[in-house]
mmCIF file of C-alpha atoms in Angstrom:
data_model
loop_
_atom_site.group_PDB
_atom_site.id
_atom_site.type_symbol
_atom_site.label_atom_id
_atom_site.label_comp_id
_atom_site.label_asym_id
_atom_site.label_seq_id
_atom_site.Cartn_x
_atom_site.Cartn_y
_atom_site.Cartn_z
ATOM 1 C CA MET A 1 74.531 84.810 102.108
ATOM 2 C CA THR A 2 74.237 81.010 102.032
ATOM 3 C CA ASP A 3 76.425 80.728 98.912
ATOM 4 C CA VAL A 4 79.541 82.127 100.632
ATOM 5 C CA ASP A 5 82.625 79.945 100.167
ATOM 6 C CA GLU A 6 83.621 79.126 103.757
ATOM 7 C CA ARG A 7 87.064 77.939 102.683
ATOM 8 C CA HIS A 8 87.915 80.861 100.429
ATOM 9 C CA PRO A 9 85.785 83.933 101.214
ATOM 10 C CA ALA A 10 86.789 87.260 99.715
ATOM 11 C CA ILE A 11 89.019 89.060 102.226
ATOM 12 C CA ARG A 12 89.441 92.829 102.181
ATOM 13 C CA PRO A 13 90.348 95.434 104.783
ATOM 14 C CA ARG A 14 87.769 97.913 106.063
ATOM 15 C CA ARG A 15 89.300 101.248 107.092
ATOM 16 C CA VAL A 16 87.223 101.761 110.207
ATOM 17 C CA SER A 17 87.764 104.211 113.061
ATOM 18 C CA PHE A 18 86.344 104.537 116.566
ATOM 19 C CA ASP A 19 85.671 107.482 118.874
ATOM 20 C CA TRP A 20 86.400 106.629 122.530
ATOM 21 C CA SER A 21 85.450 109.998 124.032
ATOM 22 C CA ASP A 22 82.160 108.686 125.494
ATOM 23 C CA THR A 23 83.352 105.197 126.483
ATOM 24 C CA PRO A 24 83.806 104.655 130.239
ATOM 25 C CA LEU A 25 86.797 102.796 131.640
ATOM 26 C CA HIS A 26 84.496 100.032 132.899
ATOM 27 C CA TRP A 27 82.650 99.646 129.639
ATOM 28 C CA ILE A 28 80.831 96.596 131.053
ATOM 29 C CA PRO A 29 78.902 98.398 133.821
ATOM 30 C CA GLY A 30 79.703 97.185 137.316
ATOM 31 C CA ASP A 31 82.104 94.484 136.097
ATOM 32 C CA PRO A 32 85.728 95.670 136.128
ATOM 33 C CA VAL A 33 87.087 92.111 136.022
ATOM 34 C CA ALA A 34 85.238 91.158 132.838
ATOM 35 C CA THR A 35 86.091 94.567 131.366
ATOM 36 C CA HIS A 36 89.802 94.085 131.985
ATOM 37 C CA ILE A 37 89.900 90.443 130.894
ATOM 38 C CA ILE A 38 88.704 91.633 127.497
ATOM 39 C CA ASN A 39 90.868 94.767 127.721
ATOM 40 C CA SER A 40 93.908 92.502 128.024
ATOM 41 C CA PHE A 41 93.507 91.811 124.313
ATOM 42 C CA HIS A 42 94.033 95.496 123.597
ATOM 43 C CA ILE A 43 97.471 95.215 125.232
ATOM 44 C CA VAL A 44 98.769 92.314 123.152
ATOM 45 C CA LEU A 45 96.953 92.781 119.853
ATOM 46 C CA PRO A 46 98.647 95.876 118.358
ATOM 47 C CA GLU A 47 102.128 94.326 118.363
ATOM 48 C CA GLY A 48 100.753 90.796 118.093
ATOM 49 C CA GLU A 49 98.964 91.598 114.840
ATOM 50 C CA LYS A 50 102.167 93.166 113.495
ATOM 51 C CA TRP A 51 104.035 89.950 114.296
ATOM 52 C CA PHE A 52 101.378 87.937 112.452
ATOM 53 C CA VAL A 53 101.936 90.159 109.428
ATOM 54 C CA GLN A 54 105.728 89.765 109.619
ATOM 55 C CA CYS A 55 105.401 85.972 109.630
ATOM 56 C CA VAL A 56 103.065 85.894 106.644
ATOM 57 C CA ARG A 57 105.188 88.389 104.719
ATOM 58 C CA ASP A 58 108.260 86.194 105.297
ATOM 59 C CA ALA A 59 106.402 83.232 103.813
ATOM 60 C CA ARG A 60 104.791 85.104 100.922
ATOM 61 C CA PRO A 61 107.742 84.866 98.457
ATOM 62 C CA HIS A 62 107.558 81.073 98.791
ATOM 63 C CA ILE A 63 103.825 80.826 98.014
ATOM 64 C CA THR A 64 102.860 79.998 94.441
ATOM 65 C CA ASP A 65 99.078 79.625 94.739
ATOM 66 C CA GLU A 66 97.546 82.819 93.328
ATOM 67 C CA ARG A 67 94.349 82.521 95.342
ATOM 68 C CA LEU A 68 96.291 82.162 98.592
ATOM 69 C CA LEU A 69 98.455 85.144 97.621
ATOM 70 C CA ALA A 70 95.294 87.233 97.176
ATOM 71 C CA GLU A 71 94.046 86.055 100.565
ATOM 72 C CA ILE A 72 97.384 86.998 102.124
ATOM 73 C CA ARG A 73 97.005 90.550 100.780
ATOM 74 C CA GLY A 74 93.563 90.825 102.345
ATOM 75 C CA PHE A 75 94.779 89.299 105.607
ATOM 76 C CA ILE A 76 97.654 91.757 105.918
ATOM 77 C CA GLY A 77 95.370 94.703 105.254
ATOM 78 C CA GLN A 78 92.859 93.574 107.856
ATOM 79 C CA GLU A 79 95.480 92.863 110.511
ATOM 80 C CA MET A 80 97.103 96.282 110.140
ATOM 81 C CA VAL A 81 93.732 97.983 110.680
ATOM 82 C CA HIS A 82 93.154 95.742 113.707
ATOM 83 C CA ALA A 83 96.505 96.774 115.201
ATOM 84 C CA ARG A 84 95.750 100.467 114.718
ATOM 85 C CA SER A 85 92.239 100.167 116.144
ATOM 86 C CA HIS A 86 93.310 98.415 119.347
ATOM 87 C CA GLN A 87 96.165 100.882 119.768
ATOM 88 C CA GLY A 88 93.505 103.570 119.842
ATOM 89 C CA VAL A 89 91.962 101.932 122.917
ATOM 90 C CA LEU A 90 95.342 102.005 124.683
ATOM 91 C CA ASP A 91 96.054 105.616 123.739
ATOM 92 C CA ARG A 92 92.615 107.186 124.108
ATOM 93 C CA LEU A 93 90.810 105.115 126.725
ATOM 94 C CA LEU A 94 93.211 103.322 129.050
ATOM 95 C CA ALA A 95 95.917 106.014 129.113
ATOM 96 C CA ALA A 96 93.285 108.710 129.632
ATOM 97 C CA ASN A 97 92.224 106.852 132.775
ATOM 98 C CA GLY A 98 95.740 106.582 134.201
ATOM 99 C CA ILE A 99 96.536 103.031 133.067
ATOM 100 C CA ASP A 100 100.051 102.643 131.654
ATOM 101 C CA VAL A 101 100.697 99.474 129.636
ATOM 102 C CA SER A 102 103.998 100.609 128.111
ATOM 103 C CA PRO A 103 106.154 98.099 130.074
ATOM 104 C CA ILE A 104 104.396 95.334 128.133
ATOM 105 C CA THR A 105 103.857 97.018 124.788
ATOM 106 C CA GLU A 106 107.361 98.465 124.520
ATOM 107 C CA GLN A 107 108.926 95.061 125.076
ATOM 108 C CA ALA A 108 106.729 93.566 122.360
ATOM 109 C CA ALA A 109 107.537 96.464 120.018
ATOM 110 C CA ARG A 110 111.263 95.896 120.512
ATOM 111 C CA GLY A 111 110.815 92.235 119.661
ATOM 112 C CA ASN A 112 109.002 93.121 116.444
ATOM 113 C CA ALA A 113 111.603 95.758 115.534
ATOM 114 C CA GLU A 114 114.484 93.322 116.053
ATOM 115 C CA ARG A 115 112.877 90.290 114.417
ATOM 116 C CA PRO A 116 113.555 91.136 110.722
ATOM 117 C CA ALA A 117 117.302 91.449 111.298
ATOM 118 C CA ARG A 118 117.387 88.272 113.390
ATOM 119 C CA MET A 119 115.488 86.311 110.762
ATOM 120 C CA ALA A 120 117.643 87.692 107.943
ATOM 121 C CA GLU A 121 120.805 86.658 109.779
ATOM 122 C CA LEU A 122 119.398 83.186 110.477
ATOM 123 C CA LYS A 123 118.476 82.794 106.815
ATOM 124 C CA ARG A 124 121.979 83.821 105.785
ATOM 125 C CA ARG A 125 123.612 81.328 108.135
ATOM 126 C CA SER A 126 121.176 78.418 107.674
ATOM 127 C CA PRO A 127 118.215 78.572 105.272
ATOM 128 C CA ARG A 128 117.001 75.263 106.679
ATOM 129 C CA ALA A 129 116.971 76.590 110.256
ATOM 130 C CA TRP A 130 115.248 79.762 109.031
ATOM 131 C CA ARG A 131 112.521 77.704 107.403
ATOM 132 C CA ARG A 132 112.037 75.618 110.563
ATOM 133 C CA ARG A 133 111.774 78.759 112.672
ATOM 134 C CA LEU A 134 109.292 80.363 110.289
ATOM 135 C CA ARG A 135 107.160 77.217 110.195
ATOM 136 C CA PHE A 136 107.012 77.181 113.987
ATOM 137 C CA GLU A 137 105.991 80.844 114.113
ATOM 138 C CA LEU A 138 103.330 80.294 111.444
ATOM 139 C CA ALA A 139 102.015 77.292 113.386
ATOM 140 C CA ALA A 140 101.808 79.426 116.540
ATOM 141 C CA VAL A 141 99.974 82.184 114.670
ATOM 142 C CA ALA A 142 97.585 79.631 113.133
ATOM 143 C CA ALA A 143 96.752 78.339 116.621
ATOM 144 C CA ILE A 144 96.115 81.854 117.928
ATOM 145 C CA GLU A 145 93.993 82.603 114.869
ATOM 146 C CA HIS A 146 91.847 79.597 115.746
ATOM 147 C CA TYR A 147 91.080 81.099 119.142
ATOM 148 C CA THR A 148 90.510 84.609 117.819
ATOM 149 C CA ALA A 149 87.996 83.206 115.324
ATOM 150 C CA VAL A 150 86.210 81.263 118.078
ATOM 151 C CA LEU A 151 86.165 84.393 120.255
ATOM 152 C CA GLY A 152 84.914 86.383 117.285
ATOM 153 C CA GLN A 153 82.013 83.977 116.914
ATOM 154 C CA TRP A 154 81.359 84.198 120.674
ATOM 155 C CA ILE A 155 81.184 87.997 120.725
ATOM 156 C CA MET A 156 78.925 88.053 117.663
ATOM 157 C CA ASP A 157 76.578 85.570 119.339
ATOM 158 C CA ASN A 158 76.651 87.254 122.760
ATOM 159 C CA ARG A 159 73.551 89.270 123.707
ATOM 160 C CA ARG A 160 74.089 89.396 127.469
ATOM 161 C CA LEU A 161 76.583 92.233 127.089
ATOM 162 C CA ASP A 162 74.032 94.340 125.210
ATOM 163 C CA ALA A 163 71.331 93.578 127.768
ATOM 164 C CA ASP A 164 73.646 94.568 130.636
ATOM 165 C CA GLY A 165 74.519 97.933 129.086
ATOM 166 C CA ALA A 166 77.975 97.333 127.647
ATOM 167 C CA ASP A 167 79.353 100.290 125.689
ATOM 168 C CA PRO A 168 78.136 100.063 122.070
ATOM 169 C CA THR A 169 81.349 101.473 120.574
ATOM 170 C CA MET A 170 83.469 98.828 122.294
ATOM 171 C CA LEU A 171 81.039 96.105 121.285
ATOM 172 C CA ASP A 172 81.257 97.287 117.678
ATOM 173 C CA LEU A 173 85.065 97.202 117.770
ATOM 174 C CA LEU A 174 85.059 93.682 119.199
ATOM 175 C CA ARG A 175 82.392 92.393 116.825
ATOM 176 C CA TRP A 176 83.896 94.047 113.734
ATOM 177 C CA HIS A 177 87.280 92.575 114.635
ATOM 178 C CA GLY A 178 85.750 89.223 115.504
ATOM 179 C CA ALA A 179 83.839 89.097 112.234
ATOM 180 C CA GLU A 180 87.029 89.724 110.250
ATOM 181 C CA GLU A 181 88.812 87.042 112.286
ATOM 182 C CA VAL A 182 86.114 84.614 111.205
ATOM 183 C CA GLU A 183 86.409 85.870 107.635
ATOM 184 C CA HIS A 184 90.178 85.274 107.372
ATOM 185 C CA ARG A 185 90.472 82.337 109.776
ATOM 186 C CA SER A 186 91.912 79.922 107.182
ATOM 187 C CA VAL A 187 94.700 82.090 105.769
ATOM 188 C CA VAL A 188 97.609 81.456 108.147
ATOM 189 C CA PHE A 189 96.704 77.777 108.487
ATOM 190 C CA ASP A 190 96.879 77.467 104.696
ATOM 191 C CA VAL A 191 100.163 79.411 104.564
ATOM 192 C CA TYR A 192 101.626 77.072 107.187
ATOM 193 C CA ARG A 193 100.693 74.016 105.144
ATOM 194 C CA ALA A 194 101.948 75.615 101.921
ATOM 195 C CA MET A 195 105.311 76.096 103.664
ATOM 196 C CA GLY A 196 105.498 72.375 104.386
ATOM 197 C CA GLY A 197 104.146 72.513 107.923
ATOM 198 C CA ARG A 198 103.155 69.156 109.372
ATOM 199 C CA TYR A 199 100.944 67.929 112.175
ATOM 200 C CA PRO A 200 103.520 67.335 114.986
ATOM 201 C CA LEU A 201 104.806 70.922 114.786
ATOM 202 C CA ARG A 202 101.222 72.200 114.716
ATOM 203 C CA VAL A 203 100.606 70.420 118.031
ATOM 204 C CA ALA A 204 103.812 71.743 119.630
ATOM 205 C CA ALA A 205 103.080 75.310 118.540
ATOM 206 C CA TRP A 206 99.502 75.019 119.814
ATOM 207 C CA ALA A 207 100.795 74.108 123.289
ATOM 208 C CA VAL A 208 103.088 77.158 123.346
ATOM 209 C CA SER A 209 100.295 79.394 122.082
ATOM 210 C CA LEU A 210 97.952 78.057 124.764
ATOM 211 C CA LEU A 211 100.352 79.181 127.511
ATOM 212 C CA PHE A 212 100.712 82.606 125.892
ATOM 213 C CA LEU A 213 96.956 83.106 125.619
ATOM 214 C CA TYR A 214 96.439 82.098 129.253
ATOM 215 C CA TRP A 215 99.096 84.577 130.352
ATOM 216 C CA ALA A 216 97.624 87.302 128.153
ATOM 217 C CA LEU A 217 94.085 86.869 129.464
ATOM 218 C CA ILE A 218 94.739 86.261 133.162
ATOM 219 C CA GLY A 219 98.044 88.075 133.641
ATOM 220 C CA GLY A 220 96.888 91.008 131.559
ATOM 221 C CA ALA A 221 93.641 91.345 133.499
ATOM 222 C CA VAL A 222 95.426 91.304 136.869
ATOM 223 C CA TYR A 223 97.937 93.886 135.595
ATOM 224 C CA LEU A 224 95.118 96.202 134.491
ATOM 225 C CA LEU A 225 93.114 95.757 137.687
ATOM 226 C CA ARG A 226 96.155 96.665 139.786
ATOM 227 C CA GLN A 227 96.543 99.890 137.819
ATOM 228 C CA ASP A 228 92.843 100.730 137.740
ATOM 229 C CA PRO A 229 92.441 103.838 139.935
ATOM 230 C CA THR A 230 88.800 102.985 140.700
ATOM 231 C CA VAL A 231 89.417 99.491 142.126
ATOM 232 C CA ARG A 232 89.485 99.537 145.916
ATOM 233 C CA GLY A 233 91.407 97.106 148.088
ATOM 234 C CA PRO A 234 94.127 94.596 147.188
ATOM 235 C CA VAL A 235 93.870 92.870 143.819
ATOM 236 C CA THR A 236 94.549 89.298 144.901
ATOM 237 C CA LEU A 237 94.201 86.214 142.735
ATOM 238 C CA PRO A 238 91.408 84.683 144.898
ATOM 239 C CA ARG A 239 89.449 87.936 144.712
ATOM 240 C CA VAL A 240 89.903 88.172 140.954
ATOM 241 C CA TYR A 241 88.971 84.504 140.495
ATOM 242 C CA ARG A 242 85.702 84.863 142.428
ATOM 243 C CA ALA A 243 84.746 87.930 140.396
ATOM 244 C CA TYR A 244 85.747 86.176 137.180
ATOM 245 C CA ARG A 245 83.448 83.222 137.974
ATOM 246 C CA ARG A 246 80.559 85.653 138.509
ATOM 247 C CA SER A 247 81.353 87.289 135.168
ATOM 248 C CA VAL A 248 81.296 83.924 133.396
ATOM 249 C CA ARG A 249 77.897 83.106 134.935
ATOM 250 C CA LYS A 250 76.582 86.475 133.739
ATOM 251 C CA GLY A 251 77.816 85.767 130.207
ATOM 252 C CA HIS A 252 80.185 88.739 130.206
ATOM 253 C CA VAL A 253 83.265 86.635 129.382
ATOM 254 C CA PRO A 254 83.761 83.056 128.206
ATOM 255 C CA GLY A 255 85.243 80.555 130.635
ATOM 256 C CA VAL A 256 88.974 80.844 129.933
ATOM 257 C CA PHE A 257 89.903 77.249 130.832
ATOM 258 C CA ARG A 258 86.881 75.853 129.008
ATOM 259 C CA LEU A 259 87.709 77.948 125.964
ATOM 260 C CA LEU A 260 91.406 77.104 125.791
ATOM 261 C CA ILE A 261 91.179 73.396 126.623
ATOM 262 C CA GLY A 262 87.717 72.838 125.209
ATOM 263 C CA GLU A 263 88.890 73.810 121.738
ATOM 264 C CA ALA A 264 91.799 71.353 121.830
ATOM 265 C CA PRO A 265 89.855 68.387 120.365
ATOM 266 C CA VAL A 266 88.720 70.634 117.533
ATOM 267 C CA TYR A 267 92.038 72.228 116.628
ATOM 268 C CA LEU A 268 94.155 69.130 117.235
ATOM 269 C CA ARG A 269 92.083 66.839 115.051
ATOM 270 C CA PRO A 270 94.521 65.766 112.292
ATOM 271 C CA SER A 271 91.915 66.473 109.607
ATOM 272 C CA HIS A 272 91.049 69.911 111.017
ATOM 273 C CA HIS A 273 90.663 72.883 108.729
ATOM 274 C CA PRO A 274 89.529 76.326 109.969
ATOM 275 C CA SER A 275 86.796 76.556 107.341
ATOM 276 C CA ARG A 276 84.842 73.925 109.302
ATOM 277 C CA ILE A 277 84.338 76.189 112.324
ATOM 278 C CA CYS A 278 82.444 79.477 112.745
ATOM 279 C CA SER A 279 80.179 81.150 110.191
ATOM 280 C CA THR A 280 81.349 83.463 107.429
ATOM 281 C CA PRO A 281 77.749 84.401 106.448
ATOM 282 C CA GLN A 282 77.117 85.525 110.025
ATOM 283 C CA ALA A 283 80.368 87.511 110.017
ATOM 284 C CA LEU A 284 79.408 89.254 106.780
ATOM 285 C CA GLU A 285 75.937 89.933 108.134
ATOM 286 C CA TYR A 286 77.437 91.711 111.130
ATOM 287 C CA LEU A 287 79.832 93.679 108.930
ATOM 288 C CA ARG A 288 76.844 94.879 106.928
ATOM 289 C CA ARG A 289 75.336 96.296 110.150
ATOM 290 C CA SER A 290 78.522 97.455 111.938
ATOM 291 C CA PRO A 291 78.321 101.200 112.651
ATOM 292 C CA ALA A 292 82.077 101.595 112.108
ATOM 293 C CA ALA A 293 82.094 99.644 108.840
ATOM 294 C CA ARG A 294 79.057 101.550 107.550
ATOM 295 C CA ALA A 295 80.602 104.902 108.497
ATOM 296 C CA ALA A 296 83.769 103.951 106.624
ATOM 297 C CA GLY A 297 81.762 102.951 103.562
ATOM 298 C CA HIS A 298 82.990 99.360 103.771
ATOM 299 C CA ALA A 299 79.849 97.475 104.728
ATOM 300 C CA PRO A 300 79.267 94.508 102.396
ATOM 301 C CA SER A 301 76.524 95.052 99.849
#
């Protein structure tokens, strides 16, 4: 696997599926806070991935590089499977345990449903403004994709969760998804640059994305904990913070502040390119072993 092209790996969707019937609500045993910090991704990813796809599809007619167009096709296919797979967690695991996330997901779904008409109208009125808006959205997606790739590498490297009895089906979902995030980590960044995106806008969009990710991780976890029927007593921020620090020490979750701010010098380096972070060979090695990928017949040979 050492001859893999880190900048331009082959990208293809894997039509995986997951059975949540044996997965407990607290799939990290005895650690509801770490469980729900990671579960917060399940809330935002189904509609978030669809937004990523909308942005890239809007840019696609303006891309002339055939290799990048092929990578876009693979990216779209992977992201649609990601959206469906995380929706399954919401529908079959969280909802089955009395946790309703529809106030968040329905708002995001409305935004995605309304976006094509809004963008079409903006393009009709001002193609220049449309292009600026699309560049900003692509820059925001590229920043988020940086963090999802870094998190993908983290979950592939993590062995504490296995040792502490985390649910193997959930770990496979997270590692399969994380491996594909590593695999396609350069695509949106390259689309942004092909659309004329420059460094100052990349920085501005990163700052906005940072705030969104913080809200998604912390706000989403608190929302889930307050709905969790098994959590006793008031879910206060000091209580959650103390439990979160214990979870970080156990290796169940990465330090959120360290992750978000610690990656800034990497992503904001003017010469940065996503191909210089993470490991595609390691991602492909996991995909060869992934139970879901093997069951779907999509493990790499």
